Amino acid sequence: MSLKPREITREKLLLVEGKDEVNFFEALLEQSGIEGFEIIDVGGKRNFAKELKMLALLTGFEKVKTLIIVRDADDNADDAFASARSALHSIHFHTPNCQNELREYEGRKVGIYIMPGNFENGMLEDLCMSSVADQPVISCIESFFECIKQKGCIPKNLSKAKAHVFLASQSELVTSIGVAAKKGYWNFSHPSLQALTHFLQEA
């Protein structure tokens, strides 16, 4: 779901940055057979603390047994992790000491997963593209970006640009990473996604 809940009805909460992430994780959870999560779009990486404080006031929050934050590493995975920990501390939750791990305290699991994973900088788009890295079209995409680089054209966000060019190569064009997940354009069984899938299964 992307609308803010009026009450908490599930014991597992997954907080993500935006609508693309909601769609991506809905598809991933369904594909992996993982049930029980309520996915909440916080409306941007800077809003986790604010949204957590609001959620903590809702009926049913006291019954939550698993709370996970997933956000992009962007330019610094350590800073992203520290920011997510700070958001959880704002509602007095005990947090894991390391990214991409779960911590259990007094019957509640709390986790922070920083994408694309492996303590690397990057974002959801990098994770998605890693899942299709073995497709033949990737060499064409790399050649395209090398060509435009030589012409002096350098995209501000190369990860997003590559992902959108990949989507443009599909039989049915979509411009959303999340919608692409629902259409099966990303390979959820690829080894690059196994760490994230396992993390969610353990939660």
PDB file of C-alpha atoms in Angstrom:
ATOM      1  CA  MET A   1       0.000   0.000   0.000  1.00  0.00           C
ATOM      2  CA  SER A   2       1.076   3.578  -0.497  1.00  0.00           C
ATOM      3  CA  LEU A   3      -1.594   5.480   1.441  1.00  0.00           C
ATOM      4  CA  LYS A   4      -0.799   6.098   5.091  1.00  0.00           C
ATOM      5  CA  PRO A   5      -2.737   3.645   7.297  1.00  0.00           C
ATOM      6  CA  ARG A   6      -5.250   4.883   9.844  1.00  0.00           C
ATOM      7  CA  GLU A   7      -4.466   1.940  12.057  1.00  0.00           C
ATOM      8  CA  ILE A   8      -1.922  -0.860  12.035  1.00  0.00           C
ATOM      9  CA  THR A   9      -3.519  -4.178  11.119  1.00  0.00           C
ATOM     10  CA  ARG A  10      -0.464  -6.383  10.575  1.00  0.00           C
ATOM     11  CA  GLU A  11       2.379  -7.463  12.803  1.00  0.00           C
ATOM     12  CA  LYS A  12       5.061  -6.755  10.194  1.00  0.00           C
ATOM     13  CA  LEU A  13       5.811  -3.281   8.826  1.00  0.00           C
ATOM     14  CA  LEU A  14       8.106  -2.512   5.904  1.00  0.00           C
ATOM     15  CA  LEU A  15       8.874   1.190   5.484  1.00  0.00           C
ATOM     16  CA  VAL A  16      10.193   2.320   2.106  1.00  0.00           C
ATOM     17  CA  GLU A  17      11.089   5.595   0.409  1.00  0.00           C
ATOM     18  CA  GLY A  18       8.391   5.883  -2.254  1.00  0.00           C
ATOM     19  CA  LYS A  19       5.823   4.412  -4.628  1.00  0.00           C
ATOM     20  CA  ASP A  20       8.408   2.668  -6.826  1.00  0.00           C
ATOM     21  CA  GLU A  21       9.675   0.815  -3.780  1.00  0.00           C
ATOM     22  CA  VAL A  22       6.130  -0.128  -2.744  1.00  0.00           C
ATOM     23  CA  ASN A  23       5.493  -1.724  -6.137  1.00  0.00           C
ATOM     24  CA  PHE A  24       8.921  -3.365  -6.212  1.00  0.00           C
ATOM     25  CA  PHE A  25       8.531  -4.956  -2.794  1.00  0.00           C
ATOM     26  CA  GLU A  26       4.954  -6.018  -3.428  1.00  0.00           C
ATOM     27  CA  ALA A  27       6.226  -7.906  -6.470  1.00  0.00           C
ATOM     28  CA  LEU A  28       9.265  -9.319  -4.669  1.00  0.00           C
ATOM     29  CA  LEU A  29       7.247 -10.519  -1.681  1.00  0.00           C
ATOM     30  CA  GLU A  30       4.630 -12.123  -3.900  1.00  0.00           C
ATOM     31  CA  GLN A  31       7.249 -13.778  -6.099  1.00  0.00           C
ATOM     32  CA  SER A  32       9.086 -15.099  -3.029  1.00  0.00           C
ATOM     33  CA  GLY A  33       5.966 -16.284  -1.220  1.00  0.00           C
ATOM     34  CA  ILE A  34       6.617 -14.006   1.755  1.00  0.00           C
ATOM     35  CA  GLU A  35       3.431 -12.940   3.535  1.00  0.00           C
ATOM     36  CA  GLY A  36       2.335 -10.745   6.401  1.00  0.00           C
ATOM     37  CA  PHE A  37       3.961  -7.407   5.589  1.00  0.00           C
ATOM     38  CA  GLU A  38       2.263  -4.031   5.461  1.00  0.00           C
ATOM     39  CA  ILE A  39       4.324  -1.824   3.121  1.00  0.00           C
ATOM     40  CA  ILE A  40       4.315   1.882   3.912  1.00  0.00           C
ATOM     41  CA  ASP A  41       5.554   4.647   1.613  1.00  0.00           C
ATOM     42  CA  VAL A  42       7.079   7.369   3.808  1.00  0.00           C
ATOM     43  CA  GLY A  43       7.348   9.840   0.942  1.00  0.00           C
ATOM     44  CA  GLY A  44      11.122  10.266   0.747  1.00  0.00           C
ATOM     45  CA  LYS A  45      14.316   9.248   2.521  1.00  0.00           C
ATOM     46  CA  ARG A  46      14.194  12.257   4.854  1.00  0.00           C
ATOM     47  CA  ASN A  47      10.769  11.325   6.206  1.00  0.00           C
ATOM     48  CA  PHE A  48      11.439   8.082   8.060  1.00  0.00           C
ATOM     49  CA  ALA A  49      11.663   9.653  11.516  1.00  0.00           C
ATOM     50  CA  LYS A  50       8.548  11.775  11.016  1.00  0.00           C
ATOM     51  CA  GLU A  51       6.507   8.854   9.690  1.00  0.00           C
ATOM     52  CA  LEU A  52       7.685   6.519  12.434  1.00  0.00           C
ATOM     53  CA  LYS A  53       6.554   8.978  15.090  1.00  0.00           C
ATOM     54  CA  MET A  54       3.137   9.193  13.434  1.00  0.00           C
ATOM     55  CA  LEU A  55       2.854   5.416  13.059  1.00  0.00           C
ATOM     56  CA  ALA A  56       3.756   4.933  16.713  1.00  0.00           C
ATOM     57  CA  LEU A  57       0.593   6.831  17.647  1.00  0.00           C
ATOM     58  CA  LEU A  58      -1.742   4.620  15.614  1.00  0.00           C
ATOM     59  CA  THR A  59      -3.963   1.907  17.033  1.00  0.00           C
ATOM     60  CA  GLY A  60      -2.287  -1.468  16.626  1.00  0.00           C
ATOM     61  CA  PHE A  61       1.304  -0.246  16.575  1.00  0.00           C
ATOM     62  CA  GLU A  62       1.958  -1.801  19.961  1.00  0.00           C
ATOM     63  CA  LYS A  63       1.315  -5.230  18.386  1.00  0.00           C
ATOM     64  CA  VAL A  64       3.986  -4.830  15.704  1.00  0.00           C
ATOM     65  CA  LYS A  65       6.518  -7.672  15.958  1.00  0.00           C
ATOM     66  CA  THR A  66       8.706  -6.785  12.963  1.00  0.00           C
ATOM     67  CA  LEU A  67       9.709  -3.325  11.769  1.00  0.00           C
ATOM     68  CA  ILE A  68      12.025  -2.876   8.811  1.00  0.00           C
ATOM     69  CA  ILE A  69      13.370   0.216   7.083  1.00  0.00           C
ATOM     70  CA  VAL A  70      14.629  -0.147   3.516  1.00  0.00           C
ATOM     71  CA  ARG A  71      16.313   2.813   1.852  1.00  0.00           C
ATOM     72  CA  ASP A  72      18.897   3.616  -0.785  1.00  0.00           C
ATOM     73  CA  ALA A  73      22.562   3.967   0.090  1.00  0.00           C
ATOM     74  CA  ASP A  74      22.923   6.763  -2.472  1.00  0.00           C
ATOM     75  CA  ASP A  75      26.461   8.158  -2.170  1.00  0.00           C
ATOM     76  CA  ASN A  76      27.241   6.761   1.278  1.00  0.00           C
ATOM     77  CA  ALA A  77      25.861   3.477   2.628  1.00  0.00           C
ATOM     78  CA  ASP A  78      27.171   4.182   6.142  1.00  0.00           C
ATOM     79  CA  ASP A  79      25.439   7.556   6.302  1.00  0.00           C
ATOM     80  CA  ALA A  80      22.194   6.011   5.050  1.00  0.00           C
ATOM     81  CA  PHE A  81      22.378   3.359   7.762  1.00  0.00           C
ATOM     82  CA  ALA A  82      23.112   5.951  10.445  1.00  0.00           C
ATOM     83  CA  SER A  83      20.125   8.003   9.300  1.00  0.00           C
ATOM     84  CA  ALA A  84      17.813   4.977   9.450  1.00  0.00           C
ATOM     85  CA  ARG A  85      19.089   4.080  12.937  1.00  0.00           C
ATOM     86  CA  SER A  86      18.464   7.635  14.087  1.00  0.00           C
ATOM     87  CA  ALA A  87      14.875   7.426  12.815  1.00  0.00           C
ATOM     88  CA  LEU A  88      14.293   4.245  14.810  1.00  0.00           C
ATOM     89  CA  HIS A  89      15.915   5.715  17.898  1.00  0.00           C
ATOM     90  CA  SER A  90      13.421   8.590  17.671  1.00  0.00           C
ATOM     91  CA  ILE A  91      10.714   6.133  18.752  1.00  0.00           C
ATOM     92  CA  HIS A  92      13.044   4.422  21.247  1.00  0.00           C
ATOM     93  CA  PHE A  93      13.492   1.202  19.270  1.00  0.00           C
ATOM     94  CA  HIS A  94      16.592  -0.927  19.699  1.00  0.00           C
ATOM     95  CA  THR A  95      18.353  -1.188  16.344  1.00  0.00           C
ATOM     96  CA  PRO A  96      20.837  -3.523  14.662  1.00  0.00           C
ATOM     97  CA  ASN A  97      24.483  -2.524  14.862  1.00  0.00           C
ATOM     98  CA  CYS A  98      25.082  -3.329  11.218  1.00  0.00           C
ATOM     99  CA  GLN A  99      23.167  -2.677   8.015  1.00  0.00           C
ATOM    100  CA  ASN A 100      21.265  -5.511   6.348  1.00  0.00           C
ATOM    101  CA  GLU A 101      20.805  -7.303   9.673  1.00  0.00           C
ATOM    102  CA  LEU A 102      17.926  -7.945  12.040  1.00  0.00           C
ATOM    103  CA  ARG A 103      17.976  -7.385  15.794  1.00  0.00           C
ATOM    104  CA  GLU A 104      15.504  -9.040  18.127  1.00  0.00           C
ATOM    105  CA  TYR A 105      14.726  -7.382  21.438  1.00  0.00           C
ATOM    106  CA  GLU A 106      11.885  -8.262  23.813  1.00  0.00           C
ATOM    107  CA  GLY A 107      10.011 -10.196  21.133  1.00  0.00           C
ATOM    108  CA  ARG A 108      10.333  -7.607  18.363  1.00  0.00           C
ATOM    109  CA  LYS A 109      12.552  -7.791  15.280  1.00  0.00           C
ATOM    110  CA  VAL A 110      13.992  -4.552  13.890  1.00  0.00           C
ATOM    111  CA  GLY A 111      15.970  -4.393  10.681  1.00  0.00           C
ATOM    112  CA  ILE A 112      17.592  -1.911   8.325  1.00  0.00           C
ATOM    113  CA  TYR A 113      18.389  -2.863   4.737  1.00  0.00           C
ATOM    114  CA  ILE A 114      20.437  -0.453   2.659  1.00  0.00           C
ATOM    115  CA  MET A 115      20.118  -0.973  -1.093  1.00  0.00           C
ATOM    116  CA  PRO A 116      21.666  -2.180  -3.306  1.00  0.00           C
ATOM    117  CA  GLY A 117      23.238  -4.280  -0.542  1.00  0.00           C
ATOM    118  CA  ASN A 118      26.725  -5.597   0.235  1.00  0.00           C
ATOM    119  CA  PHE A 119      27.578  -2.281   1.927  1.00  0.00           C
ATOM    120  CA  GLU A 120      27.822  -0.666  -1.506  1.00  0.00           C
ATOM    121  CA  ASN A 121      26.743   2.801  -2.568  1.00  0.00           C
ATOM    122  CA  GLY A 122      23.849   3.012  -4.990  1.00  0.00           C
ATOM    123  CA  MET A 123      20.087   2.586  -5.090  1.00  0.00           C
ATOM    124  CA  LEU A 124      17.137   0.428  -6.052  1.00  0.00           C
ATOM    125  CA  GLU A 125      17.918   0.933  -9.734  1.00  0.00           C
ATOM    126  CA  ASP A 126      21.373  -0.596  -9.254  1.00  0.00           C
ATOM    127  CA  LEU A 127      19.849  -3.616  -7.566  1.00  0.00           C
ATOM    128  CA  CYS A 128      17.292  -4.033 -10.338  1.00  0.00           C
ATOM    129  CA  MET A 129      19.901  -3.735 -13.068  1.00  0.00           C
ATOM    130  CA  SER A 130      22.143  -6.272 -11.339  1.00  0.00           C
ATOM    131  CA  SER A 131      19.301  -8.777 -11.672  1.00  0.00           C
ATOM    132  CA  VAL A 132      19.365  -8.492 -15.474  1.00  0.00           C
ATOM    133  CA  ALA A 133      23.138  -8.124 -15.888  1.00  0.00           C
ATOM    134  CA  ASP A 134      23.351 -11.323 -17.928  1.00  0.00           C
ATOM    135  CA  GLN A 135      20.808 -10.254 -20.545  1.00  0.00           C
ATOM    136  CA  PRO A 136      22.223  -9.632 -24.063  1.00  0.00           C
ATOM    137  CA  VAL A 137      20.778  -6.120 -24.279  1.00  0.00           C
ATOM    138  CA  ILE A 138      23.059  -4.912 -21.453  1.00  0.00           C
ATOM    139  CA  SER A 139      26.082  -4.716 -23.757  1.00  0.00           C
ATOM    140  CA  CYS A 140      24.059  -2.471 -26.075  1.00  0.00           C
ATOM    141  CA  ILE A 141      23.093  -0.232 -23.171  1.00  0.00           C
ATOM    142  CA  GLU A 142      26.713   0.072 -22.040  1.00  0.00           C
ATOM    143  CA  SER A 143      27.768   0.944 -25.608  1.00  0.00           C
ATOM    144  CA  PHE A 144      25.065   3.594 -25.785  1.00  0.00           C
ATOM    145  CA  PHE A 145      26.252   5.313 -22.617  1.00  0.00           C
ATOM    146  CA  GLU A 146      29.866   5.139 -23.710  1.00  0.00           C
ATOM    147  CA  CYS A 147      28.843   6.772 -26.993  1.00  0.00           C
ATOM    148  CA  ILE A 148      26.948   9.661 -25.400  1.00  0.00           C
ATOM    149  CA  LYS A 149      29.781  10.147 -22.906  1.00  0.00           C
ATOM    150  CA  GLN A 150      32.137  10.688 -25.809  1.00  0.00           C
ATOM    151  CA  LYS A 151      29.700  13.291 -27.114  1.00  0.00           C
ATOM    152  CA  GLY A 152      29.837  15.134 -23.805  1.00  0.00           C
ATOM    153  CA  CYS A 153      26.494  13.926 -22.469  1.00  0.00           C
ATOM    154  CA  ILE A 154      26.766  12.646 -18.911  1.00  0.00           C
ATOM    155  CA  PRO A 155      23.478  11.889 -17.093  1.00  0.00           C
ATOM    156  CA  LYS A 156      23.201  13.359 -13.610  1.00  0.00           C
ATOM    157  CA  ASN A 157      22.018  10.002 -12.277  1.00  0.00           C
ATOM    158  CA  LEU A 158      23.622   7.253 -14.315  1.00  0.00           C
ATOM    159  CA  SER A 159      21.929   4.428 -12.410  1.00  0.00           C
ATOM    160  CA  LYS A 160      18.446   5.757 -13.118  1.00  0.00           C
ATOM    161  CA  ALA A 161      19.373   6.528 -16.727  1.00  0.00           C
ATOM    162  CA  LYS A 162      20.601   2.985 -17.398  1.00  0.00           C
ATOM    163  CA  ALA A 163      17.529   1.467 -15.794  1.00  0.00           C
ATOM    164  CA  HIS A 164      15.209   3.579 -17.937  1.00  0.00           C
ATOM    165  CA  VAL A 165      17.085   2.710 -21.121  1.00  0.00           C
ATOM    166  CA  PHE A 166      16.731  -0.955 -20.194  1.00  0.00           C
ATOM    167  CA  LEU A 167      12.991  -0.471 -19.735  1.00  0.00           C
ATOM    168  CA  ALA A 168      12.825   1.280 -23.109  1.00  0.00           C
ATOM    169  CA  SER A 169      14.270  -1.884 -24.675  1.00  0.00           C
ATOM    170  CA  GLN A 170      11.360  -4.041 -23.508  1.00  0.00           C
ATOM    171  CA  SER A 171       8.415  -4.999 -25.677  1.00  0.00           C
ATOM    172  CA  GLU A 172       6.059  -2.862 -23.598  1.00  0.00           C
ATOM    173  CA  LEU A 173       7.521   0.413 -22.376  1.00  0.00           C
ATOM    174  CA  VAL A 174       7.026   1.408 -18.756  1.00  0.00           C
ATOM    175  CA  THR A 175       8.813   4.312 -17.118  1.00  0.00           C
ATOM    176  CA  SER A 176       8.529   3.155 -13.515  1.00  0.00           C
ATOM    177  CA  ILE A 177      10.953   0.787 -11.791  1.00  0.00           C
ATOM    178  CA  GLY A 178       8.133  -0.448  -9.577  1.00  0.00           C
ATOM    179  CA  VAL A 179       5.684  -1.062 -12.407  1.00  0.00           C
ATOM    180  CA  ALA A 180       8.471  -2.902 -14.236  1.00  0.00           C
ATOM    181  CA  ALA A 181       8.772  -5.179 -11.193  1.00  0.00           C
ATOM    182  CA  LYS A 182       5.068  -5.980 -11.384  1.00  0.00           C
ATOM    183  CA  LYS A 183       5.462  -6.809 -15.070  1.00  0.00           C
ATOM    184  CA  GLY A 184       8.295  -9.209 -14.334  1.00  0.00           C
ATOM    185  CA  TYR A 185      11.068  -7.223 -16.026  1.00  0.00           C
ATOM    186  CA  TRP A 186      13.452  -7.751 -13.091  1.00  0.00           C
ATOM    187  CA  ASN A 187      14.770 -11.219 -12.305  1.00  0.00           C
ATOM    188  CA  PHE A 188      13.789 -11.878  -8.678  1.00  0.00           C
ATOM    189  CA  SER A 189      15.535 -15.254  -8.712  1.00  0.00           C
ATOM    190  CA  HIS A 190      18.909 -13.722  -9.630  1.00  0.00           C
ATOM    191  CA  PRO A 191      21.698 -14.245  -7.043  1.00  0.00           C
ATOM    192  CA  SER A 192      22.036 -10.477  -6.572  1.00  0.00           C
ATOM    193  CA  LEU A 193      18.582 -10.405  -4.945  1.00  0.00           C
ATOM    194  CA  GLN A 194      19.009 -13.415  -2.708  1.00  0.00           C
ATOM    195  CA  ALA A 195      20.459 -11.480   0.251  1.00  0.00           C
ATOM    196  CA  LEU A 196      17.473  -9.127   0.315  1.00  0.00           C
ATOM    197  CA  THR A 197      15.002 -11.977  -0.111  1.00  0.00           C
ATOM    198  CA  HIS A 198      16.623 -13.949   2.711  1.00  0.00           C
ATOM    199  CA  PHE A 199      16.572 -10.858   4.946  1.00  0.00           C
ATOM    200  CA  LEU A 200      12.805 -10.512   4.431  1.00  0.00           C
ATOM    201  CA  GLN A 201      12.211 -14.220   4.945  1.00  0.00           C
ATOM    202  CA  GLU A 202      14.045 -14.107   8.265  1.00  0.00           C
ATOM    203  CA  ALA A 203      11.934 -11.141   9.389  1.00  0.00           C
TER     204      ALA A 203
END
